[in-house]
Amino acid sequence: MTDPLGDTPPARQLQVETHGLDVIGEAERKGTPRTLFWPWFGANVSVLGLSYGSFLLGFGISFWQALTAGVIGIVFSFLLCGLVAVAGKRGSAPTMVLSRAAYGVRGNRLPSVISWMLTVGWETVLCALATLATATVFGRLGWGGGIQTKVVALVLVSALTVVVGVLGFDLIMRLQTVITVVTGVLTVAYVVLVADHVHAGAVGALPSGSAQQFIGALVFMMTGFGLGWVNAAADYSRYLPRTSSSRGVAGWTTFGASLAPLLLLVFGLLLAGSSRALGEAVAADPIGALTTLLPTWFLVPFAVVAVLGLVGGAVLDIYSSGLALLSAGLRVPRPLAALVDGLLMIAGAVYIVFVADDFLGPFMGFLTTLGVPIAAWCGIFLADLALRRRAYDETDLYRPRGRYGDTPLVPLLLTLAATGAGWGLVTNAAAGWLDWQGYLLGPLGLGGRTGSWAYANLGVLAALAVGFLGTLALRRAHVRRQEERAPAPADTEPAA
């Protein structure tokens, strides 16, 4: 097995990571691109991937349509992560610091806030799902799955997530390797045990859906997978030597992140397509519903694989959410920022577990709503990266009077325009508080909020395209001038 820490001695004592938004020094850059496989696989091997089969079929499409939408959505969205990760090894700084090259030092606070909201939201959802899954398993075992079990499970899951997030990079890399092995083995065992619940006839009889339904499913998979990680994709590749292969960084990130979701999706589609009742149960309890197919003796191992898989994703989220919070302007040490996010995660998980009576509706609304501005940011970031021919200026990433500027208007206005257009082309009927979206579907002749294009979620694709193409068209000359500019002399300007 490859050592996930490269040439770091196995006996090295774990300590709290002190790095925050700073650039990683040459002496601390280690590993090779293939080491990126472990954190990305460990973060996405969650059995929640099985539940996405039910989510996809909920769009009213056939098995083959759902499989095609899932494969394209997963691979393409994680390829975006791989490309963002290339910036990490080139600049050796967190994603939302490198984003300052496109947005300016203080202008970048807008996407940093959006990134922070997305990562905190994801870690909250994963923590809540781990709690619900534990309660369901305990209930089936007759050990009590009520409020007390949920409270204990929430405390343990939250504590593990927060502690690892606070300690930082080294512990995360080691934990993700363990999660990869344990969850990989136990997930295979789950598939073997429930394989007899697959009925090929029922799966093959699923009727085909429209092109609009197919596109909606495709975009949902993009927002549920890669677009939920693009804003953090450079946070781990920043520790690699700058001589690392860019193709290797992009390839191993994409492969590591996509492999488990692809395999889990196929089996999840087969299960959900074989039983309408299972599909409906997954909408209410995405992880716990999967236990109904298991023999009693495997419930505890299932709880282990479910909780570890979800914690693996939550740990990466809480680490990156802390970095995003710092980039948004909070001046505290990174461990404290991660702790603050952990407290917010716990509060949100309490609401989902003990108050909310519906999961899928708010979840889809959350993914789509924040998926639009994140897609806009991703398009702008990748276009800016593609335009650059020279390395990032490490000093000017922290100085508002440096080459990257303070608050340049073009990227900010482009983000607002792309987000406005995107929100006008998506709807969230299952989440009533978002019924204001979709305001462009009528004027553009797409049938309005109840027409055939209402649930295609075109706004995510539109925001990505507007951000990318707009930056290529409007910022090419500006980037050239930045790179031709001589380094600014050192001054007493405070670092941002």
Short mmCIF file of C-alpha atoms in Angstrom, two decimals:
data_model
loop_
_atom_site.label_atom_id
_atom_site.label_comp_id
_atom_site.label_asym_id
_atom_site.label_seq_id
_atom_site.Cartn_x
_atom_site.Cartn_y
_atom_site.Cartn_z
CA MET A 1 0.00 0.00 0.00
CA THR A 2 1.30 3.48 -0.82
CA ASP A 3 2.12 5.61 2.17
CA PRO A 4 -0.37 8.49 1.96
CA LEU A 5 2.16 10.84 3.47
CA GLY A 6 4.85 10.20 0.92
CA ASP A 7 8.22 10.21 2.65
CA THR A 8 6.88 11.22 6.07
CA PRO A 9 8.14 8.79 8.72
CA PRO A 10 5.28 6.53 9.95
CA ALA A 11 6.22 7.15 13.58
CA ARG A 12 5.95 10.92 13.30
CA GLN A 13 3.92 12.33 16.18
CA LEU A 14 0.66 13.93 15.16
CA GLN A 15 0.29 17.59 16.08
CA VAL A 16 -2.23 20.33 15.49
CA GLU A 17 -1.61 21.77 12.04
CA THR A 18 -0.59 25.40 12.34
CA HIS A 19 -0.94 26.27 8.67
CA GLY A 20 -3.86 28.45 7.78
CA LEU A 21 -3.98 30.58 4.64
CA ASP A 22 -0.20 30.70 4.27
CA VAL A 23 1.79 29.18 1.43
CA ILE A 24 3.30 25.76 2.21
CA GLY A 25 7.10 25.97 2.33
CA GLU A 26 9.32 23.87 0.10
CA ALA A 27 10.51 21.68 2.99
CA GLU A 28 6.93 20.65 3.85
CA ARG A 29 5.79 19.71 0.36
CA LYS A 30 5.72 15.95 0.08
CA GLY A 31 4.17 12.99 -1.68
CA THR A 32 3.25 12.31 -5.28
CA PRO A 33 0.00 12.85 -7.23
CA ARG A 34 -1.14 9.28 -6.57
CA THR A 35 -1.33 10.04 -2.83
CA LEU A 36 -4.37 12.20 -3.65
CA PHE A 37 -6.29 8.98 -4.32
CA TRP A 38 -6.66 8.27 -0.59
CA PRO A 39 -8.38 11.44 0.71
CA TRP A 40 -10.66 11.68 -2.32
CA PHE A 41 -11.69 8.04 -2.33
CA GLY A 42 -12.18 8.05 1.45
CA ALA A 43 -14.36 11.15 1.25
CA ASN A 44 -16.65 9.70 -1.41
CA VAL A 45 -16.93 5.99 -0.55
CA SER A 46 -19.99 6.64 1.63
CA VAL A 47 -22.93 4.28 1.21
CA LEU A 48 -24.93 7.44 0.55
CA GLY A 49 -23.81 6.76 -3.03
CA LEU A 50 -26.27 3.86 -3.07
CA SER A 51 -29.11 6.23 -2.18
CA TYR A 52 -28.35 8.39 -5.21
CA GLY A 53 -29.76 5.55 -7.31
CA SER A 54 -33.15 6.23 -5.75
CA PHE A 55 -32.70 9.99 -6.08
CA LEU A 56 -31.98 9.65 -9.81
CA LEU A 57 -34.90 7.37 -10.58
CA GLY A 58 -37.07 9.91 -8.78
CA PHE A 59 -36.63 12.11 -11.86
CA GLY A 60 -38.84 9.64 -13.77
CA ILE A 61 -36.16 8.21 -16.04
CA SER A 62 -35.14 4.68 -17.00
CA PHE A 63 -32.23 2.68 -15.58
CA TRP A 64 -30.02 3.34 -18.61
CA GLN A 65 -30.85 7.04 -18.64
CA ALA A 66 -30.08 7.27 -14.93
CA LEU A 67 -26.83 5.36 -15.36
CA THR A 68 -25.71 7.61 -18.21
CA ALA A 69 -26.65 10.78 -16.32
CA GLY A 70 -24.88 9.51 -13.22
CA VAL A 71 -21.64 8.54 -14.97
CA ILE A 72 -21.40 11.81 -16.88
CA GLY A 73 -22.36 13.92 -13.87
CA ILE A 74 -19.91 12.22 -11.50
CA VAL A 75 -16.90 12.06 -13.80
CA PHE A 76 -17.29 15.53 -15.32
CA SER A 77 -17.89 17.26 -11.98
CA PHE A 78 -14.91 15.54 -10.36
CA LEU A 79 -12.78 16.39 -13.39
CA LEU A 80 -13.49 20.01 -12.50
CA CYS A 81 -12.09 19.21 -9.04
CA GLY A 82 -9.01 17.68 -10.64
CA LEU A 83 -8.39 20.83 -12.65
CA VAL A 84 -8.79 23.05 -9.60
CA ALA A 85 -6.37 20.77 -7.74
CA VAL A 86 -3.70 21.64 -10.33
CA ALA A 87 -3.78 25.20 -9.01
CA GLY A 88 -3.00 23.84 -5.54
CA LYS A 89 0.29 22.27 -6.53
CA ARG A 90 1.19 25.35 -8.59
CA GLY A 91 0.48 27.83 -5.80
CA SER A 92 0.82 25.75 -2.59
CA ALA A 93 -1.98 27.73 -0.95
CA PRO A 94 -5.62 26.90 -0.09
CA THR A 95 -8.21 27.03 -2.87
CA MET A 96 -9.88 30.19 -1.64
CA VAL A 97 -6.53 31.99 -1.41
CA LEU A 98 -5.60 31.05 -4.98
CA SER A 99 -9.01 32.36 -5.98
CA ARG A 100 -7.72 35.85 -5.11
CA ALA A 101 -5.80 35.86 -8.39
CA ALA A 102 -9.16 36.05 -10.18
CA TYR A 103 -11.23 38.04 -7.67
CA GLY A 104 -8.71 40.29 -5.94
CA VAL A 105 -7.56 39.98 -2.35
CA ARG A 106 -10.65 41.42 -0.69
CA GLY A 107 -13.04 40.90 -3.59
CA ASN A 108 -12.49 37.20 -3.04
CA ARG A 109 -14.42 37.39 0.21
CA LEU A 110 -17.68 37.00 -1.73
CA PRO A 111 -16.89 33.53 -3.15
CA SER A 112 -15.21 32.63 0.15
CA VAL A 113 -18.47 33.21 2.02
CA ILE A 114 -20.37 31.12 -0.53
CA SER A 115 -17.74 28.39 -0.26
CA TRP A 116 -17.98 28.46 3.52
CA MET A 117 -21.77 28.12 3.41
CA LEU A 118 -21.53 25.15 1.04
CA THR A 119 -18.94 23.23 3.05
CA VAL A 120 -20.69 23.88 6.37
CA GLY A 121 -23.94 22.72 4.77
CA TRP A 122 -22.37 19.52 3.49
CA GLU A 123 -20.67 18.64 6.78
CA THR A 124 -23.98 19.24 8.56
CA VAL A 125 -25.87 16.94 6.20
CA LEU A 126 -23.25 14.18 6.52
CA CYS A 127 -23.17 14.41 10.32
CA ALA A 128 -26.98 14.23 10.48
CA LEU A 129 -27.11 11.23 8.15
CA ALA A 130 -24.52 9.37 10.23
CA THR A 131 -26.65 10.01 13.32
CA LEU A 132 -29.87 8.84 11.67
CA ALA A 133 -28.18 5.72 10.29
CA THR A 134 -26.88 4.77 13.74
CA ALA A 135 -30.32 5.23 15.29
CA THR A 136 -31.94 3.09 12.60
CA VAL A 137 -29.46 0.26 13.12
CA PHE A 138 -29.89 0.35 16.91
CA GLY A 139 -33.65 0.33 16.48
CA ARG A 140 -33.55 -2.78 14.29
CA LEU A 141 -31.29 -4.52 16.79
CA GLY A 142 -33.73 -3.77 19.60
CA TRP A 143 -31.17 -1.65 21.42
CA GLY A 144 -33.32 1.47 21.21
CA GLY A 145 -33.22 3.92 18.36
CA GLY A 146 -34.93 6.84 20.07
CA ILE A 147 -33.83 10.26 21.19
CA GLN A 148 -31.14 9.04 23.60
CA THR A 149 -29.46 6.95 20.89
CA LYS A 150 -29.57 9.86 18.48
CA VAL A 151 -28.06 12.21 21.05
CA VAL A 152 -25.18 9.84 21.82
CA ALA A 153 -24.57 9.13 18.12
CA LEU A 154 -24.60 12.84 17.29
CA VAL A 155 -22.11 13.60 20.06
CA LEU A 156 -19.70 10.83 18.97
CA VAL A 157 -19.88 11.61 15.25
CA SER A 158 -19.51 15.34 15.85
CA ALA A 159 -16.60 14.86 18.22
CA LEU A 160 -14.70 12.67 15.77
CA THR A 161 -15.31 15.07 12.90
CA VAL A 162 -14.35 18.18 14.84
CA VAL A 163 -11.23 16.68 16.44
CA VAL A 164 -9.83 15.47 13.12
CA GLY A 165 -10.72 18.74 11.40
CA VAL A 166 -8.99 20.75 14.10
CA LEU A 167 -5.82 18.61 14.10
CA GLY A 168 -5.54 19.07 10.34
CA PHE A 169 -3.81 17.68 7.29
CA ASP A 170 -1.60 14.84 8.57
CA LEU A 171 -4.34 13.16 10.62
CA ILE A 172 -6.85 13.65 7.80
CA MET A 173 -4.59 11.86 5.34
CA ARG A 174 -4.01 8.95 7.72
CA LEU A 175 -7.68 8.66 8.68
CA GLN A 176 -8.81 8.71 5.05
CA THR A 177 -6.52 5.79 4.25
CA VAL A 178 -8.09 3.74 7.05
CA ILE A 179 -11.59 4.74 5.95
CA THR A 180 -10.78 3.77 2.37
CA VAL A 181 -9.78 0.22 3.33
CA VAL A 182 -12.46 -0.48 5.95
CA THR A 183 -15.40 1.00 4.07
CA GLY A 184 -14.27 -0.51 0.79
CA VAL A 185 -14.27 -4.05 2.23
CA LEU A 186 -17.53 -3.68 4.14
CA THR A 187 -19.31 -2.06 1.21
CA VAL A 188 -18.43 -5.03 -0.99
CA ALA A 189 -19.86 -7.29 1.73
CA TYR A 190 -23.08 -5.24 1.73
CA VAL A 191 -23.44 -5.60 -2.03
CA VAL A 192 -22.99 -9.37 -1.82
CA LEU A 193 -25.56 -9.72 0.98
CA VAL A 194 -28.34 -7.76 -0.73
CA ALA A 195 -27.67 -8.83 -4.33
CA ASP A 196 -30.68 -11.18 -4.31
CA HIS A 197 -32.97 -8.15 -3.90
CA VAL A 198 -32.16 -7.05 -7.44
CA HIS A 199 -34.86 -7.95 -9.97
CA ALA A 200 -33.69 -7.40 -13.52
CA GLY A 201 -37.22 -7.53 -14.91
CA ALA A 202 -38.44 -4.67 -12.74
CA VAL A 203 -35.34 -2.61 -13.49
CA GLY A 204 -35.66 -3.15 -17.24
CA ALA A 205 -39.35 -2.21 -17.19
CA LEU A 206 -38.72 1.30 -15.87
CA PRO A 207 -40.12 3.74 -18.47
CA SER A 208 -37.87 6.29 -20.15
CA GLY A 209 -38.15 9.94 -19.29
CA SER A 210 -37.86 13.09 -21.35
CA ALA A 211 -34.69 14.92 -22.31
CA GLN A 212 -35.53 17.57 -19.72
CA GLN A 213 -35.78 14.93 -16.97
CA PHE A 214 -32.47 13.43 -18.07
CA ILE A 215 -30.72 16.82 -17.92
CA GLY A 216 -32.22 17.48 -14.50
CA ALA A 217 -30.82 14.18 -13.22
CA LEU A 218 -27.42 14.94 -14.76
CA VAL A 219 -27.18 18.35 -13.12
CA PHE A 220 -28.34 16.93 -9.80
CA MET A 221 -25.45 14.46 -9.88
CA MET A 222 -22.99 17.25 -10.69
CA THR A 223 -24.15 19.34 -7.73
CA GLY A 224 -24.32 16.32 -5.43
CA PHE A 225 -20.76 15.23 -6.19
CA GLY A 226 -17.97 17.25 -7.81
CA LEU A 227 -19.51 20.71 -7.59
CA GLY A 228 -19.76 20.20 -3.86
CA TRP A 229 -15.97 19.82 -3.71
CA VAL A 230 -14.51 22.20 -6.33
CA ASN A 231 -14.11 24.99 -3.80
CA ALA A 232 -11.86 22.75 -1.69
CA ALA A 233 -9.99 20.78 -4.36
CA ALA A 234 -6.65 22.59 -3.99
CA ASP A 235 -6.57 22.32 -0.19
CA TYR A 236 -4.85 18.92 -0.35
CA SER A 237 -2.79 19.16 -3.54
CA ARG A 238 -1.09 22.29 -2.09
CA TYR A 239 1.16 19.99 -0.07
CA LEU A 240 2.60 18.35 -3.21
CA PRO A 241 5.95 19.50 -4.68
CA ARG A 242 5.45 22.03 -7.46
CA THR A 243 7.31 19.76 -9.84
CA SER A 244 4.49 17.21 -9.58
CA SER A 245 2.77 16.28 -12.84
CA SER A 246 -0.29 18.43 -13.50
CA ARG A 247 -1.89 15.56 -15.41
CA GLY A 248 -1.17 13.29 -12.48
CA VAL A 249 -2.77 15.71 -10.02
CA ALA A 250 -5.90 16.10 -12.13
CA GLY A 251 -6.08 12.41 -12.98
CA TRP A 252 -5.62 10.96 -9.50
CA THR A 253 -8.04 13.47 -7.99
CA THR A 254 -10.69 12.64 -10.59
CA PHE A 255 -10.10 8.88 -10.38
CA GLY A 256 -9.99 8.72 -6.58
CA ALA A 257 -13.13 10.80 -6.16
CA SER A 258 -15.16 9.12 -8.94
CA LEU A 259 -14.38 5.44 -8.44
CA ALA A 260 -16.53 4.66 -5.39
CA PRO A 261 -19.56 6.79 -6.40
CA LEU A 262 -19.65 5.13 -9.83
CA LEU A 263 -19.65 1.62 -8.42
CA LEU A 264 -22.14 2.47 -5.69
CA LEU A 265 -24.44 4.24 -8.11
CA VAL A 266 -24.77 1.20 -10.37
CA PHE A 267 -25.86 -1.03 -7.51
CA GLY A 268 -28.03 1.68 -6.00
CA LEU A 269 -29.91 2.01 -9.27
CA LEU A 270 -30.45 -1.75 -9.42
CA LEU A 271 -31.82 -1.81 -5.86
CA ALA A 272 -34.06 1.23 -6.24
CA GLY A 273 -35.30 0.06 -9.64
CA SER A 274 -36.27 -3.30 -8.13
CA SER A 275 -38.40 -1.85 -5.31
CA ARG A 276 -40.54 1.27 -5.37
CA ALA A 277 -41.04 0.97 -1.60
CA LEU A 278 -37.28 1.13 -1.04
CA GLY A 279 -37.01 4.20 -3.23
CA GLU A 280 -39.67 5.99 -1.20
CA ALA A 281 -38.04 4.99 2.10
CA VAL A 282 -34.65 6.31 0.94
CA ALA A 283 -36.15 9.76 0.42
CA ALA A 284 -36.98 9.94 4.15
CA ASP A 285 -33.88 8.21 5.55
CA PRO A 286 -31.23 7.79 2.82
CA ILE A 287 -28.90 5.57 4.83
CA GLY A 288 -31.17 3.89 7.35
CA ALA A 289 -33.55 2.63 4.65
CA LEU A 290 -30.75 0.51 3.22
CA THR A 291 -30.63 -1.55 6.43
CA THR A 292 -34.06 -3.04 5.76
CA LEU A 293 -32.47 -5.42 3.24
CA LEU A 294 -29.79 -6.74 5.61
CA PRO A 295 -29.63 -9.74 7.90
CA THR A 296 -29.46 -8.77 11.56
CA TRP A 297 -25.90 -9.99 12.07
CA PHE A 298 -24.52 -7.50 9.53
CA LEU A 299 -26.23 -4.43 10.98
CA VAL A 300 -23.32 -3.43 13.21
CA PRO A 301 -20.74 -3.70 10.38
CA PHE A 302 -23.13 -1.71 8.21
CA ALA A 303 -23.32 1.01 10.87
CA VAL A 304 -19.51 1.11 10.89
CA VAL A 305 -19.24 1.50 7.13
CA ALA A 306 -22.04 4.08 7.02
CA VAL A 307 -20.66 6.24 9.81
CA LEU A 308 -17.03 6.05 8.68
CA GLY A 309 -17.93 6.88 5.08
CA LEU A 310 -19.98 9.90 6.10
CA VAL A 311 -17.36 11.06 8.60
CA GLY A 312 -14.72 10.81 5.86
CA GLY A 313 -16.58 13.40 3.82
CA ALA A 314 -17.44 15.58 6.82
CA VAL A 315 -13.79 15.73 7.91
CA LEU A 316 -12.65 17.12 4.57
CA ASP A 317 -15.53 19.59 4.63
CA ILE A 318 -14.84 20.92 8.12
CA TYR A 319 -11.15 21.36 7.28
CA SER A 320 -11.92 23.30 4.11
CA SER A 321 -14.79 25.26 5.67
CA GLY A 322 -12.36 26.55 8.28
CA LEU A 323 -9.99 27.71 5.53
CA ALA A 324 -12.88 29.35 3.67
CA LEU A 325 -13.94 31.18 6.84
CA LEU A 326 -10.43 32.55 7.24
CA SER A 327 -10.39 33.63 3.60
CA ALA A 328 -13.70 35.40 4.13
CA GLY A 329 -11.95 37.70 6.62
CA LEU A 330 -12.12 36.06 10.06
CA ARG A 331 -8.76 36.60 11.78
CA VAL A 332 -8.34 33.59 14.05
CA PRO A 333 -6.05 30.52 13.95
CA ARG A 334 -7.17 27.77 11.58
CA PRO A 335 -7.98 25.26 14.38
CA LEU A 336 -10.32 27.79 16.00
CA ALA A 337 -12.07 28.43 12.68
CA ALA A 338 -12.60 24.69 12.27
CA LEU A 339 -14.00 24.54 15.80
CA VAL A 340 -16.45 27.37 15.06
CA ASP A 341 -17.65 25.52 11.98
CA GLY A 342 -17.97 22.36 14.05
CA LEU A 343 -20.35 24.10 16.44
CA LEU A 344 -22.46 25.32 13.53
CA MET A 345 -22.43 21.79 12.10
CA ILE A 346 -23.75 20.39 15.37
CA ALA A 347 -26.53 22.98 15.53
CA GLY A 348 -27.61 22.23 11.97
CA ALA A 349 -27.47 18.47 12.53
CA VAL A 350 -29.67 18.85 15.61
CA TYR A 351 -32.28 20.57 13.46
CA ILE A 352 -32.20 17.88 10.74
CA VAL A 353 -32.27 14.98 13.21
CA PHE A 354 -34.77 16.25 15.78
CA VAL A 355 -36.91 18.88 14.01
CA ALA A 356 -37.10 18.47 10.22
CA ASP A 357 -39.56 15.85 8.94
CA ASP A 358 -38.32 15.76 5.35
CA PHE A 359 -34.78 15.30 4.08
CA LEU A 360 -34.82 15.02 0.30
CA GLY A 361 -36.71 18.25 -0.50
CA PRO A 362 -34.51 20.65 1.51
CA PHE A 363 -31.41 18.68 0.48
CA MET A 364 -32.11 19.11 -3.24
CA GLY A 365 -32.98 22.76 -2.68
CA PHE A 366 -29.70 23.32 -0.82
CA LEU A 367 -27.62 21.60 -3.53
CA THR A 368 -29.23 23.44 -6.42
CA THR A 369 -29.32 26.89 -4.81
CA LEU A 370 -25.67 26.95 -3.74
CA GLY A 371 -24.65 24.90 -6.77
CA VAL A 372 -25.41 27.88 -9.02
CA PRO A 373 -22.96 30.44 -7.51
CA ILE A 374 -20.35 27.73 -6.95
CA ALA A 375 -20.64 26.76 -10.62
CA ALA A 376 -20.17 30.43 -11.55
CA TRP A 377 -17.08 30.66 -9.32
CA CYS A 378 -15.71 27.40 -10.75
CA GLY A 379 -16.05 28.67 -14.30
CA ILE A 380 -14.28 31.93 -13.45
CA PHE A 381 -11.52 30.19 -11.46
CA LEU A 382 -10.76 27.61 -14.17
CA ALA A 383 -10.77 30.19 -16.95
CA ASP A 384 -8.40 32.37 -14.94
CA LEU A 385 -6.14 29.35 -14.34
CA ALA A 386 -6.17 28.49 -18.05
CA LEU A 387 -5.15 32.04 -18.97
CA ARG A 388 -2.09 32.07 -16.70
CA ARG A 389 1.32 31.12 -18.06
CA ARG A 390 3.37 31.92 -14.97
CA ALA A 391 3.32 30.81 -11.34
CA TYR A 392 1.22 32.66 -8.82
CA ASP A 393 2.96 35.55 -7.06
CA GLU A 394 2.87 34.26 -3.47
CA THR A 395 3.31 37.68 -1.92
CA ASP A 396 0.67 39.48 -3.97
CA LEU A 397 -1.95 36.87 -3.07
CA TYR A 398 -1.99 38.56 0.33
CA ARG A 399 -1.60 42.25 -0.60
CA PRO A 400 -4.58 44.30 -1.84
CA ARG A 401 -2.15 46.67 -3.62
CA GLY A 402 -0.39 43.81 -5.40
CA ARG A 403 -0.84 42.61 -8.98
CA TYR A 404 -4.14 40.84 -8.26
CA GLY A 405 -5.79 43.97 -6.96
CA ASP A 406 -8.25 44.62 -4.16
CA THR A 407 -11.83 44.36 -5.46
CA PRO A 408 -11.83 44.16 -9.28
CA LEU A 409 -15.34 44.69 -10.60
CA VAL A 410 -15.38 42.39 -13.63
CA PRO A 411 -15.20 39.01 -11.83
CA LEU A 412 -17.59 40.17 -9.12
CA LEU A 413 -20.16 41.45 -11.60
CA LEU A 414 -19.70 38.34 -13.72
CA THR A 415 -20.39 36.17 -10.67
CA LEU A 416 -23.53 38.10 -9.84
CA ALA A 417 -24.74 37.98 -13.45
CA ALA A 418 -24.07 34.25 -13.79
CA THR A 419 -25.75 33.54 -10.45
CA GLY A 420 -28.75 35.68 -11.31
CA ALA A 421 -29.18 33.94 -14.65
CA GLY A 422 -28.67 30.55 -13.02
CA TRP A 423 -31.24 31.04 -10.28
CA GLY A 424 -33.68 32.16 -12.92
CA LEU A 425 -33.37 28.78 -14.65
CA VAL A 426 -33.78 26.41 -11.68
CA THR A 427 -36.76 25.49 -9.52
CA ASN A 428 -37.13 23.86 -6.12
CA ALA A 429 -40.77 22.87 -5.68
CA ALA A 430 -39.94 20.55 -2.78
CA ALA A 431 -38.49 23.46 -0.78
CA GLY A 432 -41.15 26.15 -0.41
CA TRP A 433 -38.73 28.83 0.73
CA LEU A 434 -37.10 28.70 -2.71
CA ASP A 435 -40.22 29.15 -4.83
CA TRP A 436 -38.93 32.54 -6.02
CA GLN A 437 -36.44 30.81 -8.31
CA GLY A 438 -37.17 30.02 -11.95
CA TYR A 439 -38.12 33.58 -12.87
CA LEU A 440 -36.53 33.32 -16.34
CA LEU A 441 -38.23 30.11 -17.44
CA GLY A 442 -41.36 31.95 -18.57
CA PRO A 443 -39.76 34.94 -20.34
CA LEU A 444 -37.36 32.62 -22.22
CA GLY A 445 -40.19 30.43 -23.49
CA LEU A 446 -39.26 27.38 -21.42
CA GLY A 447 -42.71 26.79 -19.99
CA GLY A 448 -42.45 28.68 -16.73
CA ARG A 449 -42.09 27.16 -13.28
CA THR A 450 -44.40 24.25 -14.10
CA GLY A 451 -43.26 23.54 -17.66
CA SER A 452 -41.22 20.67 -19.02
CA TRP A 453 -37.92 22.50 -18.42
CA ALA A 454 -38.75 23.50 -14.84
CA TYR A 455 -36.78 20.66 -13.25
CA ALA A 456 -33.91 20.41 -15.73
CA ASN A 457 -31.83 22.74 -13.51
CA LEU A 458 -30.30 24.43 -16.53
CA GLY A 459 -29.17 27.26 -14.29
CA VAL A 460 -26.18 25.31 -12.95
CA LEU A 461 -24.84 24.65 -16.44
CA ALA A 462 -25.62 28.23 -17.48
CA ALA A 463 -23.72 29.69 -14.51
CA LEU A 464 -20.69 27.49 -15.21
CA ALA A 465 -20.66 28.47 -18.89
CA VAL A 466 -21.21 32.19 -18.28
CA GLY A 467 -18.43 32.30 -15.67
CA PHE A 468 -15.94 30.41 -17.83
CA LEU A 469 -16.64 32.02 -21.21
CA GLY A 470 -17.11 35.48 -19.71
CA THR A 471 -13.70 35.32 -18.03
CA LEU A 472 -11.99 34.13 -21.20
CA ALA A 473 -13.56 36.97 -23.15
CA LEU A 474 -13.16 39.79 -20.64
CA ARG A 475 -10.03 39.01 -18.62
CA ARG A 476 -7.42 37.74 -21.08
CA ALA A 477 -5.67 41.09 -21.52
CA HIS A 478 -5.93 41.82 -17.80
CA VAL A 479 -4.18 38.56 -16.89
CA ARG A 480 -1.42 39.30 -19.41
CA ARG A 481 -0.82 42.70 -17.80
CA GLN A 482 -0.71 41.07 -14.36
CA GLU A 483 1.94 38.60 -15.42
CA GLU A 484 4.06 41.25 -17.12
CA ARG A 485 4.09 43.42 -14.02
CA ALA A 486 7.30 43.43 -11.98
CA PRO A 487 7.04 42.26 -8.37
CA ALA A 488 5.96 45.07 -6.08
CA PRO A 489 8.46 46.16 -3.41
CA ALA A 490 7.89 44.96 0.12
CA ASP A 491 5.87 47.37 2.22
CA THR A 492 4.16 47.49 5.56
CA GLU A 493 0.74 46.67 4.13
CA PRO A 494 -0.99 44.13 6.41
CA ALA A 495 -1.56 40.69 4.94
CA ALA A 496 -5.17 39.94 4.08
#
